[in-house]
Short mmCIF file of N, CA and C in Angstrom, two decimals:
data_model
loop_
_atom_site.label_atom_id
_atom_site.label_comp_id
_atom_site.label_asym_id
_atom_site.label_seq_id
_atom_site.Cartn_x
_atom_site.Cartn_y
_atom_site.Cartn_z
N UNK A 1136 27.84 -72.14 163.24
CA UNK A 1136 27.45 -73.40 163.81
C UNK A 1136 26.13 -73.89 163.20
N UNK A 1137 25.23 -72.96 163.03
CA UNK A 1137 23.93 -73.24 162.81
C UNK A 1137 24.11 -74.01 161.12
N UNK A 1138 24.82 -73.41 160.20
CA UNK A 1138 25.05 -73.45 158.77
C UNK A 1138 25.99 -74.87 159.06
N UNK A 1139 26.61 -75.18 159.87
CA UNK A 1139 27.49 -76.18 159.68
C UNK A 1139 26.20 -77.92 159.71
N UNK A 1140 25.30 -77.81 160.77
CA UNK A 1140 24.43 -78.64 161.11
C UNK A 1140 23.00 -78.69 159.82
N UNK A 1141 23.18 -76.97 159.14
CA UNK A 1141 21.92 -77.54 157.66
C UNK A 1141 22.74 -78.27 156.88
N UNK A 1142 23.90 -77.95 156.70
CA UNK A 1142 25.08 -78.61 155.31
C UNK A 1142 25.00 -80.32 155.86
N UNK A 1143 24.96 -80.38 157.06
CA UNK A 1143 25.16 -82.12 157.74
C UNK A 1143 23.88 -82.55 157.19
N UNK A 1144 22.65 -82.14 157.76
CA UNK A 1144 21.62 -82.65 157.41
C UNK A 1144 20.63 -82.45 156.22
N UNK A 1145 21.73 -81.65 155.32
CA UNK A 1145 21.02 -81.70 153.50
C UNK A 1145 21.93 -83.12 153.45
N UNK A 1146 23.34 -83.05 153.99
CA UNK A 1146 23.91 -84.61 153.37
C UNK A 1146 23.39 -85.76 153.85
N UNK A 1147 23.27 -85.61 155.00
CA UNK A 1147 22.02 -87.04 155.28
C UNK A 1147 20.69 -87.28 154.56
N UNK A 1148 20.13 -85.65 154.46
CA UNK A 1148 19.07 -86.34 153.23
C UNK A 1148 19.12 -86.43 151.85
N UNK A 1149 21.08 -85.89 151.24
CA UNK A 1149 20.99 -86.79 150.01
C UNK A 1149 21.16 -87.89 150.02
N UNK A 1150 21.80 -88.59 151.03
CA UNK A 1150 22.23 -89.95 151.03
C UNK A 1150 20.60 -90.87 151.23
N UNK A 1151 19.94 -90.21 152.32
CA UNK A 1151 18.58 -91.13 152.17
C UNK A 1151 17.81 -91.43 150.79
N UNK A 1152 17.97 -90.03 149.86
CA UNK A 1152 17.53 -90.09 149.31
C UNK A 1152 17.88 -90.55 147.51
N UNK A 1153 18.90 -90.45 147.58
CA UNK A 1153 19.86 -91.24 146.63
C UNK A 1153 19.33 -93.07 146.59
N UNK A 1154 19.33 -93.56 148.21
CA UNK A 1154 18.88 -94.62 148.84
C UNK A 1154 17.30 -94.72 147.50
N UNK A 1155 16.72 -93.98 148.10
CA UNK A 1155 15.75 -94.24 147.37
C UNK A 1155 15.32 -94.48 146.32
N UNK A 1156 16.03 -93.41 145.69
CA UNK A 1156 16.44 -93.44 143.94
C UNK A 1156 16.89 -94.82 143.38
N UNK A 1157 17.69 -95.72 144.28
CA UNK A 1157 18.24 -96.76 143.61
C UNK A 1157 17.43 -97.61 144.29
N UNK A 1158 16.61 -97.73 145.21
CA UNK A 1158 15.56 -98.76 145.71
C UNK A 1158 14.44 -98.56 144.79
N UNK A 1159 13.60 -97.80 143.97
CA UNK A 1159 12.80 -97.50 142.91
C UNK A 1159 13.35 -98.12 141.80
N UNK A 1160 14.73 -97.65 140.82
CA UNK A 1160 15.24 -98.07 139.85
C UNK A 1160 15.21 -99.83 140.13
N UNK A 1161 15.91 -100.16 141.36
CA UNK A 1161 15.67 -101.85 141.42
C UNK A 1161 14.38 -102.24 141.05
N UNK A 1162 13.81 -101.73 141.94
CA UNK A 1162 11.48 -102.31 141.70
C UNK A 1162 11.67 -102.30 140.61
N UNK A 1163 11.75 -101.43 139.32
CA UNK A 1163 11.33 -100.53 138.28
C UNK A 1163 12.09 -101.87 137.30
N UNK A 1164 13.05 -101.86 137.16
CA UNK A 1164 14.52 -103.03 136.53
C UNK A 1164 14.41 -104.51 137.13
N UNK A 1165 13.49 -104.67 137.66
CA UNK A 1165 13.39 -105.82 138.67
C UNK A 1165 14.89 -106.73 138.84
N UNK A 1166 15.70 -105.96 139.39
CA UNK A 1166 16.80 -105.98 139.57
C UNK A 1166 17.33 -105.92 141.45
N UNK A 1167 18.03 -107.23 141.91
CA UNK A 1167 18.59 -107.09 143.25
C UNK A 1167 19.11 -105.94 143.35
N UNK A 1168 18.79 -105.59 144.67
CA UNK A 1168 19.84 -104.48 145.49
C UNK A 1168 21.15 -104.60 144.90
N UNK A 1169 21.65 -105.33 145.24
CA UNK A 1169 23.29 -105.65 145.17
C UNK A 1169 23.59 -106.28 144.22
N UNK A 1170 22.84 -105.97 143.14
CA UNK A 1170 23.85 -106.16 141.70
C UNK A 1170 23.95 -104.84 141.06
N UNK A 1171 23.27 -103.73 141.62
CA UNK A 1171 23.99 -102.55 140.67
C UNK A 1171 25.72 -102.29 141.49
N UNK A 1172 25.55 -102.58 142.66
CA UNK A 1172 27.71 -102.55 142.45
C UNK A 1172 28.46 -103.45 141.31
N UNK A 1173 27.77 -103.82 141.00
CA UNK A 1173 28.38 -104.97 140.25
C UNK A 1173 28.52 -104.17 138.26
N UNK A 1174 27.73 -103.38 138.50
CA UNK A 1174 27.53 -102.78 137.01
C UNK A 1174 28.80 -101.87 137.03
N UNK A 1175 28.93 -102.40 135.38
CA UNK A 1175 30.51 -102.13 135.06
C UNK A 1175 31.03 -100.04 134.94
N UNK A 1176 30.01 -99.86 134.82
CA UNK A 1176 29.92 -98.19 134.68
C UNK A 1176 30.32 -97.81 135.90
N UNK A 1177 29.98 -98.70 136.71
CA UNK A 1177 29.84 -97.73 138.21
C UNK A 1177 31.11 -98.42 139.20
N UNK A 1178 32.19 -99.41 138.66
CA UNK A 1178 33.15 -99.73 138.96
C UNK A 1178 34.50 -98.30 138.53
N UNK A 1179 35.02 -98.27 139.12
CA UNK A 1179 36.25 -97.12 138.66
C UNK A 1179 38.11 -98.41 138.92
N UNK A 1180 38.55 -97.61 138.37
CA UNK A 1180 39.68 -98.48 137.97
C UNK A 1180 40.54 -98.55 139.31
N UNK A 1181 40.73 -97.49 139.96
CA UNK A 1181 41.81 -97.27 141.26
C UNK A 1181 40.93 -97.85 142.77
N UNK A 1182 39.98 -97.88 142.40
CA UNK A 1182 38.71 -97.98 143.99
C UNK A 1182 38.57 -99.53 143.74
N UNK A 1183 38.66 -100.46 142.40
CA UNK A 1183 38.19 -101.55 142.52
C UNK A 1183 38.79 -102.75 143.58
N UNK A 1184 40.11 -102.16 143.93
CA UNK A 1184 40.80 -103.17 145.02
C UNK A 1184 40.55 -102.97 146.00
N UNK A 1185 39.89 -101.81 146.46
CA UNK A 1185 39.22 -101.81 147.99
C UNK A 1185 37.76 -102.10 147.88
N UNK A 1186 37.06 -102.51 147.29
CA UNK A 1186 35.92 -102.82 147.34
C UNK A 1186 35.96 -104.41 147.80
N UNK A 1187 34.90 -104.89 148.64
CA UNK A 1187 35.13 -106.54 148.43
C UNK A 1187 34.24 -107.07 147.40
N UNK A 1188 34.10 -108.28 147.51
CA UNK A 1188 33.75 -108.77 146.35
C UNK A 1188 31.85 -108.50 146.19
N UNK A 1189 31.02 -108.26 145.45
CA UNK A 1189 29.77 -108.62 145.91
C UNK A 1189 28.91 -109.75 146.64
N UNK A 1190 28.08 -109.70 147.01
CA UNK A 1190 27.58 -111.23 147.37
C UNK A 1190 27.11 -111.81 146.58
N UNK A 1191 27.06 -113.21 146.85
CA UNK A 1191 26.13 -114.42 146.04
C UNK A 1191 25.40 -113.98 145.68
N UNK A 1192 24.50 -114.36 144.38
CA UNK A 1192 23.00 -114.30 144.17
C UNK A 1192 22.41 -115.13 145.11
N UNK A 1193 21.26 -114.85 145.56
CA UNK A 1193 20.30 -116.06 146.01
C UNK A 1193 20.28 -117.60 145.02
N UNK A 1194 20.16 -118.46 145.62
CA UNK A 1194 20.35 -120.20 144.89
C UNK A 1194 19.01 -119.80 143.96
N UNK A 1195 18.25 -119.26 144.16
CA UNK A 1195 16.82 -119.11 143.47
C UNK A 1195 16.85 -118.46 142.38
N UNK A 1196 17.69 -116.89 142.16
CA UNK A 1196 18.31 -116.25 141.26
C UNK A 1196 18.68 -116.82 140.17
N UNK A 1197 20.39 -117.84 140.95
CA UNK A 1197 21.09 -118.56 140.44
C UNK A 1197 20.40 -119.40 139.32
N UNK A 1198 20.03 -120.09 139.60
CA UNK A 1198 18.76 -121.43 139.01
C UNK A 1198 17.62 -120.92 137.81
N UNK A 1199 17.39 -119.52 138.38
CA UNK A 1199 16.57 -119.10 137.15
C UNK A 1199 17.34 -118.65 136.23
N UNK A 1200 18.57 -118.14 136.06
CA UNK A 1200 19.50 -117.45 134.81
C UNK A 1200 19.42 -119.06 134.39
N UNK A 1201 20.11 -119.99 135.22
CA UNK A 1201 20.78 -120.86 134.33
C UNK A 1201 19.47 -121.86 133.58
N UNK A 1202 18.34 -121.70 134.05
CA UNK A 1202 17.26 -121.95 132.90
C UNK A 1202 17.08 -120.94 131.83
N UNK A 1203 17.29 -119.93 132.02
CA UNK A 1203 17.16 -118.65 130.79
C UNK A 1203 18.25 -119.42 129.91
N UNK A 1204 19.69 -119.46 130.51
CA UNK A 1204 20.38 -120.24 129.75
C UNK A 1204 20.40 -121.09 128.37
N UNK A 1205 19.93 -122.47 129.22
CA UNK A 1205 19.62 -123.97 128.96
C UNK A 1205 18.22 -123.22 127.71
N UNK A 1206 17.55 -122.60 128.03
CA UNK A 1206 16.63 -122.35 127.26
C UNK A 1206 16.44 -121.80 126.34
N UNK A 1207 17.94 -120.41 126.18
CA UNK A 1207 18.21 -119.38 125.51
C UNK A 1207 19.03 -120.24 123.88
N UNK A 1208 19.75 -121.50 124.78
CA UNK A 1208 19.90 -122.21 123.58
C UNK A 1208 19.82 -123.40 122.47
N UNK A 1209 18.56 -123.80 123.47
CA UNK A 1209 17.32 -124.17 122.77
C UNK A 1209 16.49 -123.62 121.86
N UNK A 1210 16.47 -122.08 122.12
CA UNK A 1210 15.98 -121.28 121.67
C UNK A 1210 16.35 -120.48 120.23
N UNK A 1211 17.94 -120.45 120.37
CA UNK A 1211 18.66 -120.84 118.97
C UNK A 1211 18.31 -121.48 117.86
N UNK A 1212 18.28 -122.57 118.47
CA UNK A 1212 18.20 -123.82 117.74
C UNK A 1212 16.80 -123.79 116.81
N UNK A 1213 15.72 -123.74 117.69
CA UNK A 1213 14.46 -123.77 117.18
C UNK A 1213 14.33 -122.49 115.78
N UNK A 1214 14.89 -121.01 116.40
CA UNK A 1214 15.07 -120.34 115.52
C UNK A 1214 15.75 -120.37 114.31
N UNK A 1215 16.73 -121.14 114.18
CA UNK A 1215 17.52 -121.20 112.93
C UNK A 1215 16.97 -122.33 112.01
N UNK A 1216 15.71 -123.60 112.75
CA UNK A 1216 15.03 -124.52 111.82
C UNK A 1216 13.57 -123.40 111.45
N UNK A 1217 13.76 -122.42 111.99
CA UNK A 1217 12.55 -121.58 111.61
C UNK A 1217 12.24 -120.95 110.05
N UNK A 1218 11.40 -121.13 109.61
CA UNK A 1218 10.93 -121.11 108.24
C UNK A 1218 9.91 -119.60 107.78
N UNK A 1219 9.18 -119.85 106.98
CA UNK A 1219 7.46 -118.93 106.37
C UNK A 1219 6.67 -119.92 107.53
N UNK A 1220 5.73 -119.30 107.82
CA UNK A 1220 4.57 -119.90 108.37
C UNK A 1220 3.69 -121.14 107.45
N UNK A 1221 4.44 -121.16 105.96
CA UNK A 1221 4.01 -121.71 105.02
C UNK A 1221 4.67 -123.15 105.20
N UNK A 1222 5.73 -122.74 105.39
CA UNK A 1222 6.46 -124.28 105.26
C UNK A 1222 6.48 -125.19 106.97
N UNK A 1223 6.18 -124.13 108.01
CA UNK A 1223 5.74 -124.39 109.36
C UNK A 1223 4.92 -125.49 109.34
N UNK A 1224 3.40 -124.96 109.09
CA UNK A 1224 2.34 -125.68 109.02
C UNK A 1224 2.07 -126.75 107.38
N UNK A 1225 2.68 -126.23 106.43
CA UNK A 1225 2.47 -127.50 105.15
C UNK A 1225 3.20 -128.76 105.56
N UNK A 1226 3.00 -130.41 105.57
CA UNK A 1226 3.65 -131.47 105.41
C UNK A 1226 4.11 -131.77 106.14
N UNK A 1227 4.08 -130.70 107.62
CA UNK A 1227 4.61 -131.42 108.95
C UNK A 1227 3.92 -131.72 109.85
N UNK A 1228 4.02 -132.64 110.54
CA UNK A 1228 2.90 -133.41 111.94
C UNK A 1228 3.00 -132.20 112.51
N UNK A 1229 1.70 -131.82 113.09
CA UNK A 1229 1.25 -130.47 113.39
C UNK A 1229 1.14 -131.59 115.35
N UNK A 1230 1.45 -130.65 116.18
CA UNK A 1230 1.09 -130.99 117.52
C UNK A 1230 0.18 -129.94 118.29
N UNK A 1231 -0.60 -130.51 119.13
CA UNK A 1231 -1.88 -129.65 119.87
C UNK A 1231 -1.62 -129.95 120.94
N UNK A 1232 -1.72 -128.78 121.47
CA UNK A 1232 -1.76 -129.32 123.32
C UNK A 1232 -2.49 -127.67 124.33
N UNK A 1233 -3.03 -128.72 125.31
CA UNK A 1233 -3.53 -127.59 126.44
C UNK A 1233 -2.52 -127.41 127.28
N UNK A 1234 -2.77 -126.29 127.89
CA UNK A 1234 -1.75 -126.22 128.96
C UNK A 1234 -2.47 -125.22 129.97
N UNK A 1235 -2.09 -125.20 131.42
CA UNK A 1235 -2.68 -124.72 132.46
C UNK A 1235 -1.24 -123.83 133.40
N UNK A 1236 -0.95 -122.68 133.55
CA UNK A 1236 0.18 -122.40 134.17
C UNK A 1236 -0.40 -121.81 135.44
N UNK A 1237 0.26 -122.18 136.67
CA UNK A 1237 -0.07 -122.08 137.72
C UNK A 1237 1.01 -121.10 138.42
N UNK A 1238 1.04 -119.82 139.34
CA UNK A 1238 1.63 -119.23 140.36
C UNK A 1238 1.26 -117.73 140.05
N UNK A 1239 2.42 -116.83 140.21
CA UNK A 1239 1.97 -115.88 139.89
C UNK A 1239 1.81 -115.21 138.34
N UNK A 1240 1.15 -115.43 137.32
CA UNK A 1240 0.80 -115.16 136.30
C UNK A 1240 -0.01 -114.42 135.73
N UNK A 1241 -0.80 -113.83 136.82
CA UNK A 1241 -1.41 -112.92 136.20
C UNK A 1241 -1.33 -111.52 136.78
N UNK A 1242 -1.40 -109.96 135.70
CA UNK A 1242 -0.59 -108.93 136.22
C UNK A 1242 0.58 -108.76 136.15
N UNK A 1243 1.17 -109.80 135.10
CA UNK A 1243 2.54 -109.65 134.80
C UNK A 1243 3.05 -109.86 133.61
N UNK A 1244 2.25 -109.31 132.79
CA UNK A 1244 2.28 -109.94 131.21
C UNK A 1244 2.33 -111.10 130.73
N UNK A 1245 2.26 -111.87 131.82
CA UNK A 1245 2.64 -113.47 131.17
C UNK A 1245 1.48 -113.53 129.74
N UNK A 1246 0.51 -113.60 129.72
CA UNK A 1246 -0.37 -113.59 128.46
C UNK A 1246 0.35 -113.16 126.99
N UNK A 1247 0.88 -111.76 127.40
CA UNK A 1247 1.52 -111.12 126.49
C UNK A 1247 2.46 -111.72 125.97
N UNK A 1248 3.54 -112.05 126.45
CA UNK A 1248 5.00 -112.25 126.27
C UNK A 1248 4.54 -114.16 125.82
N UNK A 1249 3.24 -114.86 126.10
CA UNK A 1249 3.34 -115.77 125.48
C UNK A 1249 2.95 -115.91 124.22
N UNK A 1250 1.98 -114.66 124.09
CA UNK A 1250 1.75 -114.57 122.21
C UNK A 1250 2.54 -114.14 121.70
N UNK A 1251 3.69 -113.09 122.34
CA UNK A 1251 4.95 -112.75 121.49
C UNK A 1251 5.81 -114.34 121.35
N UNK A 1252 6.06 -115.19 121.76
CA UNK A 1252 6.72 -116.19 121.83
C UNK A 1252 6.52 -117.30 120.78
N UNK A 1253 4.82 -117.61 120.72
CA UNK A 1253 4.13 -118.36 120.29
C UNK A 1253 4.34 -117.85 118.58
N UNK A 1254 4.02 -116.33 118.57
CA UNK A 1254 3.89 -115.58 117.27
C UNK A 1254 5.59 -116.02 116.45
N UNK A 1255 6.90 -115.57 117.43
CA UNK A 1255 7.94 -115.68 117.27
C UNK A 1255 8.34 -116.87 116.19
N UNK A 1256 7.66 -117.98 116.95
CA UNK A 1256 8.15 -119.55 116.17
C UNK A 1256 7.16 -119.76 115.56
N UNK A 1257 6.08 -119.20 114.97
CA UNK A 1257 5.17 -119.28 114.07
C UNK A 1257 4.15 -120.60 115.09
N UNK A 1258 3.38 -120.50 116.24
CA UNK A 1258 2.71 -121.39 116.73
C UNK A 1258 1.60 -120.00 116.61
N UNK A 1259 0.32 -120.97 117.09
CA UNK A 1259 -0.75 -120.67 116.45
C UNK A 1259 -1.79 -121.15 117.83
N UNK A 1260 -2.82 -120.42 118.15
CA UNK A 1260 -3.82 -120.91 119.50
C UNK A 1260 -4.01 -119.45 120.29
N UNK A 1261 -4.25 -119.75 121.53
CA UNK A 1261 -4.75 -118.30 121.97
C UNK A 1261 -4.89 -118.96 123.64
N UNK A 1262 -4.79 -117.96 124.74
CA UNK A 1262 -3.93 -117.12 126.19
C UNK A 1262 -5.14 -116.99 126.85
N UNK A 1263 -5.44 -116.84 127.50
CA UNK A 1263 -6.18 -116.12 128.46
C UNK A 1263 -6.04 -116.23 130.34
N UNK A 1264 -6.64 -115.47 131.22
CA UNK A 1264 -6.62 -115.60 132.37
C UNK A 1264 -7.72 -116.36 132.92
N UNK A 1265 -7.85 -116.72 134.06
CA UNK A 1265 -8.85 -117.42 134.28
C UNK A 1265 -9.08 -116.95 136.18
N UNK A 1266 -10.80 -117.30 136.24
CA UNK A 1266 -11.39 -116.25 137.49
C UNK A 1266 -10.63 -117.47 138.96
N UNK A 1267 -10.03 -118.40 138.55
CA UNK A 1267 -8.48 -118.90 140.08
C UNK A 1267 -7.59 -118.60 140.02
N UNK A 1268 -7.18 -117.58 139.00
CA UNK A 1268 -5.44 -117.15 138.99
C UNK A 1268 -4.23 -117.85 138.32
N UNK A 1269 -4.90 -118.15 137.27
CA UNK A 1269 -4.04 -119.53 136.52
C UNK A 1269 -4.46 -118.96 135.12
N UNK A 1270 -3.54 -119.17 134.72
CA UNK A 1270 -3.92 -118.83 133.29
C UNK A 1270 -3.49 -120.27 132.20
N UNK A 1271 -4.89 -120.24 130.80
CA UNK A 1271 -5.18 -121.51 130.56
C UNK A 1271 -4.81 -120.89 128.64
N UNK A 1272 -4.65 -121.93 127.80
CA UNK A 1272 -4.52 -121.62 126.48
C UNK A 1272 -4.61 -123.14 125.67
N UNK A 1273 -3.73 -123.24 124.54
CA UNK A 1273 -3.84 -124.02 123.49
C UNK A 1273 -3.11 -123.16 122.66
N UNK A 1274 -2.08 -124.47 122.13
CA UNK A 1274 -0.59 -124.60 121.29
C UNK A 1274 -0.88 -124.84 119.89
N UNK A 1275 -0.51 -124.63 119.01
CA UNK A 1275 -0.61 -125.28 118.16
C UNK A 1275 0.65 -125.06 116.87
N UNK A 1276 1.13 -126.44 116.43
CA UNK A 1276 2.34 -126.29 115.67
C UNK A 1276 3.21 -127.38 115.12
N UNK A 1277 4.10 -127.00 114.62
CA UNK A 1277 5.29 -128.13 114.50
C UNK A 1277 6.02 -128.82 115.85
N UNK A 1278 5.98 -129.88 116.03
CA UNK A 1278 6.46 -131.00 117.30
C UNK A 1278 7.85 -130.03 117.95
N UNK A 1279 8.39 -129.94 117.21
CA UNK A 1279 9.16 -129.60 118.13
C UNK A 1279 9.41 -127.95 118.40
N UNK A 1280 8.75 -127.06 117.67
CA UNK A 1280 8.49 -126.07 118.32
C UNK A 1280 7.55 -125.67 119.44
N UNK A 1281 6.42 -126.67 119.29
CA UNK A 1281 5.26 -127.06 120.75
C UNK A 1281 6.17 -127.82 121.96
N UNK A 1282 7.43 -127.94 121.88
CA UNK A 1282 7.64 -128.56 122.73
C UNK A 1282 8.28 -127.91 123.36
N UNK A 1283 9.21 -126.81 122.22
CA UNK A 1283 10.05 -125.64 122.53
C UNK A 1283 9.23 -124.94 123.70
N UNK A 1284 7.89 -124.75 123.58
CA UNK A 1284 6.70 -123.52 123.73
C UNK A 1284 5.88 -124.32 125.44
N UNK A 1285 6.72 -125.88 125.61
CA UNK A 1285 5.90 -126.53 126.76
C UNK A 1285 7.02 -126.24 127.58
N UNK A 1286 8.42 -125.95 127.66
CA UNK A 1286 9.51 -125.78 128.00
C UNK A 1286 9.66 -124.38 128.97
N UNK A 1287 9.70 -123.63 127.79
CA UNK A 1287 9.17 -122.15 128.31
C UNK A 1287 8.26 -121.97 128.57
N UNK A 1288 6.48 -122.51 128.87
CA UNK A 1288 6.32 -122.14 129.58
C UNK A 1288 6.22 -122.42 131.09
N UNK A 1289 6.75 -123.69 131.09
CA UNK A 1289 6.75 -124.17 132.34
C UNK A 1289 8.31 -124.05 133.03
N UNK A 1290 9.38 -123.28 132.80
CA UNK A 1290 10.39 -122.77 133.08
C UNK A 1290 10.70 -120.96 133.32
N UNK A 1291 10.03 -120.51 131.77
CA UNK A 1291 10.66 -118.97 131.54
C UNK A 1291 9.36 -117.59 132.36
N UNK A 1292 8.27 -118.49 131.05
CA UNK A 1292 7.43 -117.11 131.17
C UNK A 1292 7.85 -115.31 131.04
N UNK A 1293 6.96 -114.67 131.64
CA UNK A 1293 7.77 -113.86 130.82
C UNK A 1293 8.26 -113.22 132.35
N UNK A 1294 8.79 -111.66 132.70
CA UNK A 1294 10.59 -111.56 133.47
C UNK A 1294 9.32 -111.55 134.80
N UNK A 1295 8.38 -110.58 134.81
CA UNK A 1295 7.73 -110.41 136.68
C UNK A 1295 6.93 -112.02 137.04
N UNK A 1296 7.02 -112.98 136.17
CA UNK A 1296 6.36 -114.34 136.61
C UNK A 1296 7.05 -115.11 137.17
N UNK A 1297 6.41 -116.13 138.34
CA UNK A 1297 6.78 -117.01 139.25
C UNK A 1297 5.99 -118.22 139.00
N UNK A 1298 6.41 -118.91 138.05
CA UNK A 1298 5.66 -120.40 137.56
C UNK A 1298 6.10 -121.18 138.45
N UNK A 1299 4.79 -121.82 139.81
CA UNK A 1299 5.03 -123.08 140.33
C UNK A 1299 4.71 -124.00 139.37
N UNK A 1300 4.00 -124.20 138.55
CA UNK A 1300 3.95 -125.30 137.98
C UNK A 1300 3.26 -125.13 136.50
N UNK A 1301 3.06 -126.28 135.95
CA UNK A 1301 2.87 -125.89 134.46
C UNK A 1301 1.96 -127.53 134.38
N UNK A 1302 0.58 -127.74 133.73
CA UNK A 1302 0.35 -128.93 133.37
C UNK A 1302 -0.44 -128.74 131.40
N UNK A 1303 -0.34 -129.87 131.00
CA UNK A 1303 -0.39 -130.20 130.11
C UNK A 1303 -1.25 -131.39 129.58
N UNK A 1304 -2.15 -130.71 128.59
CA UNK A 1304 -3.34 -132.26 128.73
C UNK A 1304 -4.18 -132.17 127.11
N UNK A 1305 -4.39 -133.19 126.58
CA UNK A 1305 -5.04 -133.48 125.51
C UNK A 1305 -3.69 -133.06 124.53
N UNK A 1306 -2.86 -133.76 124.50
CA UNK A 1306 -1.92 -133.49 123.96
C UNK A 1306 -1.77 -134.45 122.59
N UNK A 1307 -2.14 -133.88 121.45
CA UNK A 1307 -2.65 -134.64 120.28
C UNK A 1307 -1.43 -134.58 119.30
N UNK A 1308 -1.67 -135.68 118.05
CA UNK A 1308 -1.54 -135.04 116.87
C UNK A 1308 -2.57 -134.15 115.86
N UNK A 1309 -2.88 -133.41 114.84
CA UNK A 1309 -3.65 -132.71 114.21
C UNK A 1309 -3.28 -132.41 112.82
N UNK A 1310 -4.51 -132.70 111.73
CA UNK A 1310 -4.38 -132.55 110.54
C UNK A 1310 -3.51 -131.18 109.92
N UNK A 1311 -4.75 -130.57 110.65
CA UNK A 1311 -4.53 -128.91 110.63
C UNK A 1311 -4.77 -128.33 111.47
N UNK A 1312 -4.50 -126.86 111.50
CA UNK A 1312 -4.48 -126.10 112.83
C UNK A 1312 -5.84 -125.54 112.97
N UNK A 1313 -6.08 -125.43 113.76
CA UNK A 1313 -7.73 -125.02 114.18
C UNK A 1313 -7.49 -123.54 114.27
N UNK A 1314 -6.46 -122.57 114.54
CA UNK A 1314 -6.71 -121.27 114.52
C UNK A 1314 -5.92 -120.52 113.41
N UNK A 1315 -6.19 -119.34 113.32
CA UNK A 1315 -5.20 -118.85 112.53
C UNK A 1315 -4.04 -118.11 112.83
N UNK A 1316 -4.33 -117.65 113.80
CA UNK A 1316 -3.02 -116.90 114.47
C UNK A 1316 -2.78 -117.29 116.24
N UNK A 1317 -2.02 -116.48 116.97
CA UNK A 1317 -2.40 -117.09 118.43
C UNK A 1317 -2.49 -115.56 118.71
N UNK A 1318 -3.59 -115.19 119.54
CA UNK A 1318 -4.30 -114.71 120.21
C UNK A 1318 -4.53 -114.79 121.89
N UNK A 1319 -4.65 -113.32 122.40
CA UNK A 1319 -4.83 -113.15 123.57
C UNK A 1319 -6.13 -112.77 124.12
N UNK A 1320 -7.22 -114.38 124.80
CA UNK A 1320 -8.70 -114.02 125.31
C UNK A 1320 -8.85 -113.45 126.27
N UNK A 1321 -9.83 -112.21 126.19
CA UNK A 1321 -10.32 -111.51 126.99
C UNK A 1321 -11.05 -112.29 128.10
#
C-alpha cells in the first residue's frame, strides 16, 4: 500500500514537473503555451483524430506574424536591389532621418538587431538608449532602403520588443553620409 501511494505521487510530480519544463522552454522560445501541441514532432499519426483542434492565437499574435509577413516581403525585395556598399551610397539620393522608438525597447536587443538590419541593407548611422526608455538613432542611405528601415522599425523590431509607436523627424535629403558604418551608442 505504502509503495503503491510513492509510485502515485513520483507521477504527480513528474507531471508537475514536466509542466514546468515546458512553461521555461515557452519563456526561453518566447513561444505561447499552446502552440507547442501544434508542433509537428509531437503530433503522432493514430492520436491526431482525437485531439481537438488547438486554439486561436490571440488577435494580437495574429496581427504581428502578418506584419512579419507584409514585411518579410518587402524585405525580399529590398534585398535582391541590394548591391557593394559602393554602388549603395555612389550616384544615389542618399536619405537621412531621425527616429525615436517608443514601448518596450530596451533590454531586449532592440539596439542590436537594429544594427544587424541597418548593416544588412548597407544603411549607415548609429542606436542608442536613452535615460526615458525610448531609444533614439539616425538612418542613413538609399530612399528606399531608409524607408525599408522606417517600416521595420516602427512595425518589427527585433522578437522580445513591443513598439507602441515609432516617430520620425528631420527627415532630409544628403550629399553624403555623415557616418561610416552604423553603430551601437553607449
Amino acid at each position: 500500500m505504502l509503495c503503491r501511494r510513492k509510485s502515485k505521487m513520483l507521477h504527480v510530480f513528474d507531471i508537475i514537473l514536466a509542466g514546468c519544463f515546458i512553461a521555461i522552454l515557452c519563456a526561453f522560445f518566447n513561444i505561447q503555451p499552446w502552440m507547442w501541441l501544434s508542433l509537428p514532432f509531437l503530433k503522432s499519426s493514430t492520436s491526431s483524430a482525437a485531439l481537438p483542434p488547438p486554439p486561436q492565437p490571440p488577435e494580437q499574435f495574429q496581427q504581428k506574424q502578418q506584419q512579419d509577413q507584409l514585411l518579410h516581403g518587402q524585405e525580399e525585395k529590398v534585398v535582391q536591389k541590394q548591391g557593394t556598399d559602393e554602388d549603395n551610397m555612389a550616384g544615389k539620393a542618399l536619405k537621412s532621418v531621425d527616429f525615436e522608438v517608443f514601448g518596450r525597447v530596451q533590454g531586449v536587443f532592440f539596439r542590436k538587431f537594429t544594427r544587424d538590419t541597418a548593416k544588412k541593407y548597407g544603411l549607415v548611422g548609429w542606436v542608442k538608449n536613452t535615460g526615458s526608455g525610448t531609444v533614439v538613432g539616425v538612418v542613413q542611405g538609399p530612399e528606399d532602403k531608409v524607408d525599408f528601415m522606417k517600416k521595420w522599425l516602427k512595425t518589427k523590431g527585433s522578437p522580445r520588443s513591443r513598439i507602441d509607436k515609432a516617430e520620425f523627424n528631420n527627415d532630409r535629403n544628403v550629399q553624403k553620409a555623415d557616418f561610416p558604418d552604423f553603430k551601437v551608442v553607449k
